mmCIF file of C-alpha atoms in Angstrom:
data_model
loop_
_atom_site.group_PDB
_atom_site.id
_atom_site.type_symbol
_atom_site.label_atom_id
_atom_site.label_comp_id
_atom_site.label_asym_id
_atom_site.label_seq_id
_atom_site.Cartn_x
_atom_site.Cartn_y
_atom_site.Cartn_z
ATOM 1 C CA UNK A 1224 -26.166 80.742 -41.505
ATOM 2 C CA UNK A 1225 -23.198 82.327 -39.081
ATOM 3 C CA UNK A 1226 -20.311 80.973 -38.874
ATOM 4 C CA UNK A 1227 -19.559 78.496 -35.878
ATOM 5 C CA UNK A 1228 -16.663 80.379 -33.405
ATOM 6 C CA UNK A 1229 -13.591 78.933 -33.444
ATOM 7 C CA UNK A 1230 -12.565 77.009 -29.894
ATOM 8 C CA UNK A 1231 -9.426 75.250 -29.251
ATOM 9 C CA UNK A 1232 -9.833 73.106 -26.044
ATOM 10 C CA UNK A 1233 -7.763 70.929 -24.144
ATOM 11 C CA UNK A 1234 -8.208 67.498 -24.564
ATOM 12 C CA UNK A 1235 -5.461 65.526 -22.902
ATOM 13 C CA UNK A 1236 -7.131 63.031 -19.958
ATOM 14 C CA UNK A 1237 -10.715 63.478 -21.491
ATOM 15 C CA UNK A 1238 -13.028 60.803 -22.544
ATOM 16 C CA UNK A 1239 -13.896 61.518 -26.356
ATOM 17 C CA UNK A 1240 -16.207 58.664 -28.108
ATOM 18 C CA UNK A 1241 -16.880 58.104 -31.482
ATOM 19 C CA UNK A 1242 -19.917 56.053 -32.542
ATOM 20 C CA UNK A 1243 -18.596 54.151 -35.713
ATOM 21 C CA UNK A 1244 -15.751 52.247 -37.521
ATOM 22 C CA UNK A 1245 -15.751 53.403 -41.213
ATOM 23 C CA UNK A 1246 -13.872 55.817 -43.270
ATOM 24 C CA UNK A 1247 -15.028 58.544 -41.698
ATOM 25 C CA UNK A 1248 -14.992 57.342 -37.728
ATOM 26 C CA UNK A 1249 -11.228 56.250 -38.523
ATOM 27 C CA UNK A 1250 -10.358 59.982 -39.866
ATOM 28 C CA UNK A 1251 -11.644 61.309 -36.467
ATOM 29 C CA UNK A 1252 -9.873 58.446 -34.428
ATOM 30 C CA UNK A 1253 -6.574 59.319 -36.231
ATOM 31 C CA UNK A 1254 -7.325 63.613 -35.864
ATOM 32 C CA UNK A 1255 -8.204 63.034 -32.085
ATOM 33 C CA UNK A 1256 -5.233 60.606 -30.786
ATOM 34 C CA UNK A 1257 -2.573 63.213 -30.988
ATOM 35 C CA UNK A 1258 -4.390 65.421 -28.383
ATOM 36 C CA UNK A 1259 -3.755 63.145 -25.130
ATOM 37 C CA UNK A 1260 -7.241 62.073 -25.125
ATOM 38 C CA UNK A 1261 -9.324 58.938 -23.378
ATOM 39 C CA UNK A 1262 -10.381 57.731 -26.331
ATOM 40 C CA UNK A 1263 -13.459 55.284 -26.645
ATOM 41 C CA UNK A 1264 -14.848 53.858 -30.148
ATOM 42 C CA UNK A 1265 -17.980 52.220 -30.341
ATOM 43 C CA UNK A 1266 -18.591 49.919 -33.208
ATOM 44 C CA UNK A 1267 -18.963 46.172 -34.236
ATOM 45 C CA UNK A 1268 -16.134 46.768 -36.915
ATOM 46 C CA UNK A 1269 -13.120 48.955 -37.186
ATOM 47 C CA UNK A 1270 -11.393 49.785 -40.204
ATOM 48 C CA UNK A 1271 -7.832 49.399 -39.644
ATOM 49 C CA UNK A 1272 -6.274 48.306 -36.390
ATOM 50 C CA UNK A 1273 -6.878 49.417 -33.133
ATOM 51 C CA UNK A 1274 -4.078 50.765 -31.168
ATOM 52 C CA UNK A 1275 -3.797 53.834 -28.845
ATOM 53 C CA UNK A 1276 -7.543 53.668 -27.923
ATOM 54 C CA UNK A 1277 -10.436 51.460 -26.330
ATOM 55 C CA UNK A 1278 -12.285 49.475 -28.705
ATOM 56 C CA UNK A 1279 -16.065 48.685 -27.857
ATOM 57 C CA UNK A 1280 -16.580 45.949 -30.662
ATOM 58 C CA UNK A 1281 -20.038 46.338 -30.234
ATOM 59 C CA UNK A 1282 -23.317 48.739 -31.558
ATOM 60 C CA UNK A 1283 -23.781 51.571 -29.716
ATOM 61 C CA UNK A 1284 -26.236 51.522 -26.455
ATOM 62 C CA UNK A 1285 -27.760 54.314 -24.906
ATOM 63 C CA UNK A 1286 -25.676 55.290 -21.692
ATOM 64 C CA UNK A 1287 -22.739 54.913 -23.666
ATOM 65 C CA UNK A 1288 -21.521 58.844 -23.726
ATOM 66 C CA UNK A 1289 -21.796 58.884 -19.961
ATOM 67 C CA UNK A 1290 -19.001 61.092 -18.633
ATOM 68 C CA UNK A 1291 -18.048 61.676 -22.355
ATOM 69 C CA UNK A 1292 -16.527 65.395 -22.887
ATOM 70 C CA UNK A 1293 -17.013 65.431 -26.322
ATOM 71 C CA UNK A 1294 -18.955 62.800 -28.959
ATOM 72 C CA UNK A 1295 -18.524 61.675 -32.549
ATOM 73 C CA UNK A 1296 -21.286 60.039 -34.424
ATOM 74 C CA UNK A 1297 -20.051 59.043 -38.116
ATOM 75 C CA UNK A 1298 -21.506 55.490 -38.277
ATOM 76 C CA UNK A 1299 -23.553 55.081 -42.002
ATOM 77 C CA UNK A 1300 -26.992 54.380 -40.031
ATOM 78 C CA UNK A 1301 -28.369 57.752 -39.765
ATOM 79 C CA UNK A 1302 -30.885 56.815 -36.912
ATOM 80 C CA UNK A 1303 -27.572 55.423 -34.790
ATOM 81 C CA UNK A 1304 -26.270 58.559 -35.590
ATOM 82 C CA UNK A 1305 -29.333 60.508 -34.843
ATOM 83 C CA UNK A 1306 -29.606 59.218 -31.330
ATOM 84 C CA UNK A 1307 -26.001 59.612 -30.802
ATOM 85 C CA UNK A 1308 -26.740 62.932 -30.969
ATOM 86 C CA UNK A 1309 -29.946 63.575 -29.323
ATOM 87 C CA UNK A 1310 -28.132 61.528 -26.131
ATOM 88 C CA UNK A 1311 -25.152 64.006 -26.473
ATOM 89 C CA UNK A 1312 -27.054 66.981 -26.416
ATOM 90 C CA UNK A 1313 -28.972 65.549 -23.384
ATOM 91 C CA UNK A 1314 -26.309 65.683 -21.355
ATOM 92 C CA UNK A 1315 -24.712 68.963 -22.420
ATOM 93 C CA UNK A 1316 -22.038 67.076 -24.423
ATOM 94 C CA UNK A 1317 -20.924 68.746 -27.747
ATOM 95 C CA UNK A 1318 -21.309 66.647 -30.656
ATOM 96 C CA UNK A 1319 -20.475 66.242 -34.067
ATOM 97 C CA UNK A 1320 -22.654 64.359 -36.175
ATOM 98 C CA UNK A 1321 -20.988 63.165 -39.490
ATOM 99 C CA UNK A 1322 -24.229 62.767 -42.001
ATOM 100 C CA UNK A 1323 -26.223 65.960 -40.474
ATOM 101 C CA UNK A 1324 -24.787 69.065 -40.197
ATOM 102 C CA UNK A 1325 -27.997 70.912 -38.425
ATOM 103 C CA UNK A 1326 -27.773 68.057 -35.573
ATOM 104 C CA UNK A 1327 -24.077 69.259 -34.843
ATOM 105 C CA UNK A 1328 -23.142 71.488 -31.763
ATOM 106 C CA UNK A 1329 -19.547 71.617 -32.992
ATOM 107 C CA UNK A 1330 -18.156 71.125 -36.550
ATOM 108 C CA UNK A 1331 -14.629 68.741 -36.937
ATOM 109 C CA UNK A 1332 -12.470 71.218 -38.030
ATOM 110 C CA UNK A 1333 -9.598 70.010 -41.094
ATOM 111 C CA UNK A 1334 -6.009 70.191 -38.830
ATOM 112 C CA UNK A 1335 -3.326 72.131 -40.243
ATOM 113 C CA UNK A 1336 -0.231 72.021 -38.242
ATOM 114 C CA UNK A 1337 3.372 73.362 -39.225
ATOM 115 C CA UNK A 1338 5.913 75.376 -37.598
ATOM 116 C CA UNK A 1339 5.075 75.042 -33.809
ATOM 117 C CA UNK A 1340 1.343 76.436 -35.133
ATOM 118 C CA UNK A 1341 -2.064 74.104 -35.042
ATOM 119 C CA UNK A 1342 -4.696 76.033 -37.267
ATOM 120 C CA UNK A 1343 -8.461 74.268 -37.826
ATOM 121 C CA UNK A 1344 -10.306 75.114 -40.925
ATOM 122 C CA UNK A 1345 -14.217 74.216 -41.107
ATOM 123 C CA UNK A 1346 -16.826 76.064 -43.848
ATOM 124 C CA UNK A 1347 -21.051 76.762 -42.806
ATOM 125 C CA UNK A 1348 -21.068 72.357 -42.477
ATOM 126 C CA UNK A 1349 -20.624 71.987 -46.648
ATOM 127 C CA UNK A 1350 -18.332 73.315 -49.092
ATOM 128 C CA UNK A 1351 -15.769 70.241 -47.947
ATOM 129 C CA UNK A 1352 -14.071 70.870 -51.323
ATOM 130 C CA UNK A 1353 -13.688 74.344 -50.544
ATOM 131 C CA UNK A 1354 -12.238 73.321 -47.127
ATOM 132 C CA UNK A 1355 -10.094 70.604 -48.383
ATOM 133 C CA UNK A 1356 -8.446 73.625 -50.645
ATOM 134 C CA UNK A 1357 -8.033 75.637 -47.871
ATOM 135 C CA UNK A 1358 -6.496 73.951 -45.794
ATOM 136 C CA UNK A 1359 -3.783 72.250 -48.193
ATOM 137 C CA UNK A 1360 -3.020 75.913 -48.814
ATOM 138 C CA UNK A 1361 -2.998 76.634 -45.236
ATOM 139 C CA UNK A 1362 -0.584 73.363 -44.165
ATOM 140 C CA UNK A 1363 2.059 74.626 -47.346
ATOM 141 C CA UNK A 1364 2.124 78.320 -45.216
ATOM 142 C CA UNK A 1365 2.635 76.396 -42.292
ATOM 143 C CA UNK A 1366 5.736 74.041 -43.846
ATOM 144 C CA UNK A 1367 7.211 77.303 -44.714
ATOM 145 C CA UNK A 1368 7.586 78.427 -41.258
ATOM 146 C CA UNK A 1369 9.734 75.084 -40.021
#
């Protein structure tokens, strides 16, 4: 499988949403906020609290990624996260979808930043290990340049 190219956009004013309130919804949440974004989560519970961001304590409905730039599904119901991404890729919206690599238009890259530099590190969609490695190795370069 090739590689995915490597796109660093500008976020700041957009709407992002993210479908889900776990572990891996809040990891997203806390990657995206830096980047000046509109940020709407959608979910009936939130681990940790909610600041910075709209909350939609509720499930997700269809409709909700209308005028959405860019969507995250990481919820732990795969057919929430399914349609999450069918409805992104509907309306031309690139989406990452947490528990299914093949239904992703866009993998969510591990951020590396150090030294007035941002890198993002992703593998194929597995290997996280791999990735995790990298990228700690990457962020020490990075410190050295401060």
């Amino acid at each position: 499988m090739p590689y995915h190219f490597p796109l660093f956009v500008d976020l700041n004013g957009k709407k992002i949403v993210v479908v889900g309130g776990g572990t891996i919804a809040r990891r997203r949440i806390d990657s995206l906020l830096p980047f000046g974004c509109r940020l709407v989560v959608i979910a009936p519970k939130l681990a940790g609290a909610p600041e910075g961001f709209t909350w939609l304590a509720r499930p997700y409905a269809s409709g909700d990624l209308e005028g959405a730039f860019l969507a995250v599904a990481a919820t732990d119901d795969r057919s929430v996260n399914r349609r999450v991404g069918e409805e992104a890729k509907a309306l031309g919206i690139p989406v990452s979808v947490a528990d299914r690599k093949e239904e992703c238009t866009f993998y969510f890259p591990a951020l590396c930043e150090g030294g007035g530099v941002l890198a993002g590190v992703v593998s194929q969609g597995s290997g996280h290990h791999r990735t995790a490695q990298a990228a700690k190795a990457i962020r020490r370069t990075l410190e050295e340049l401060e």
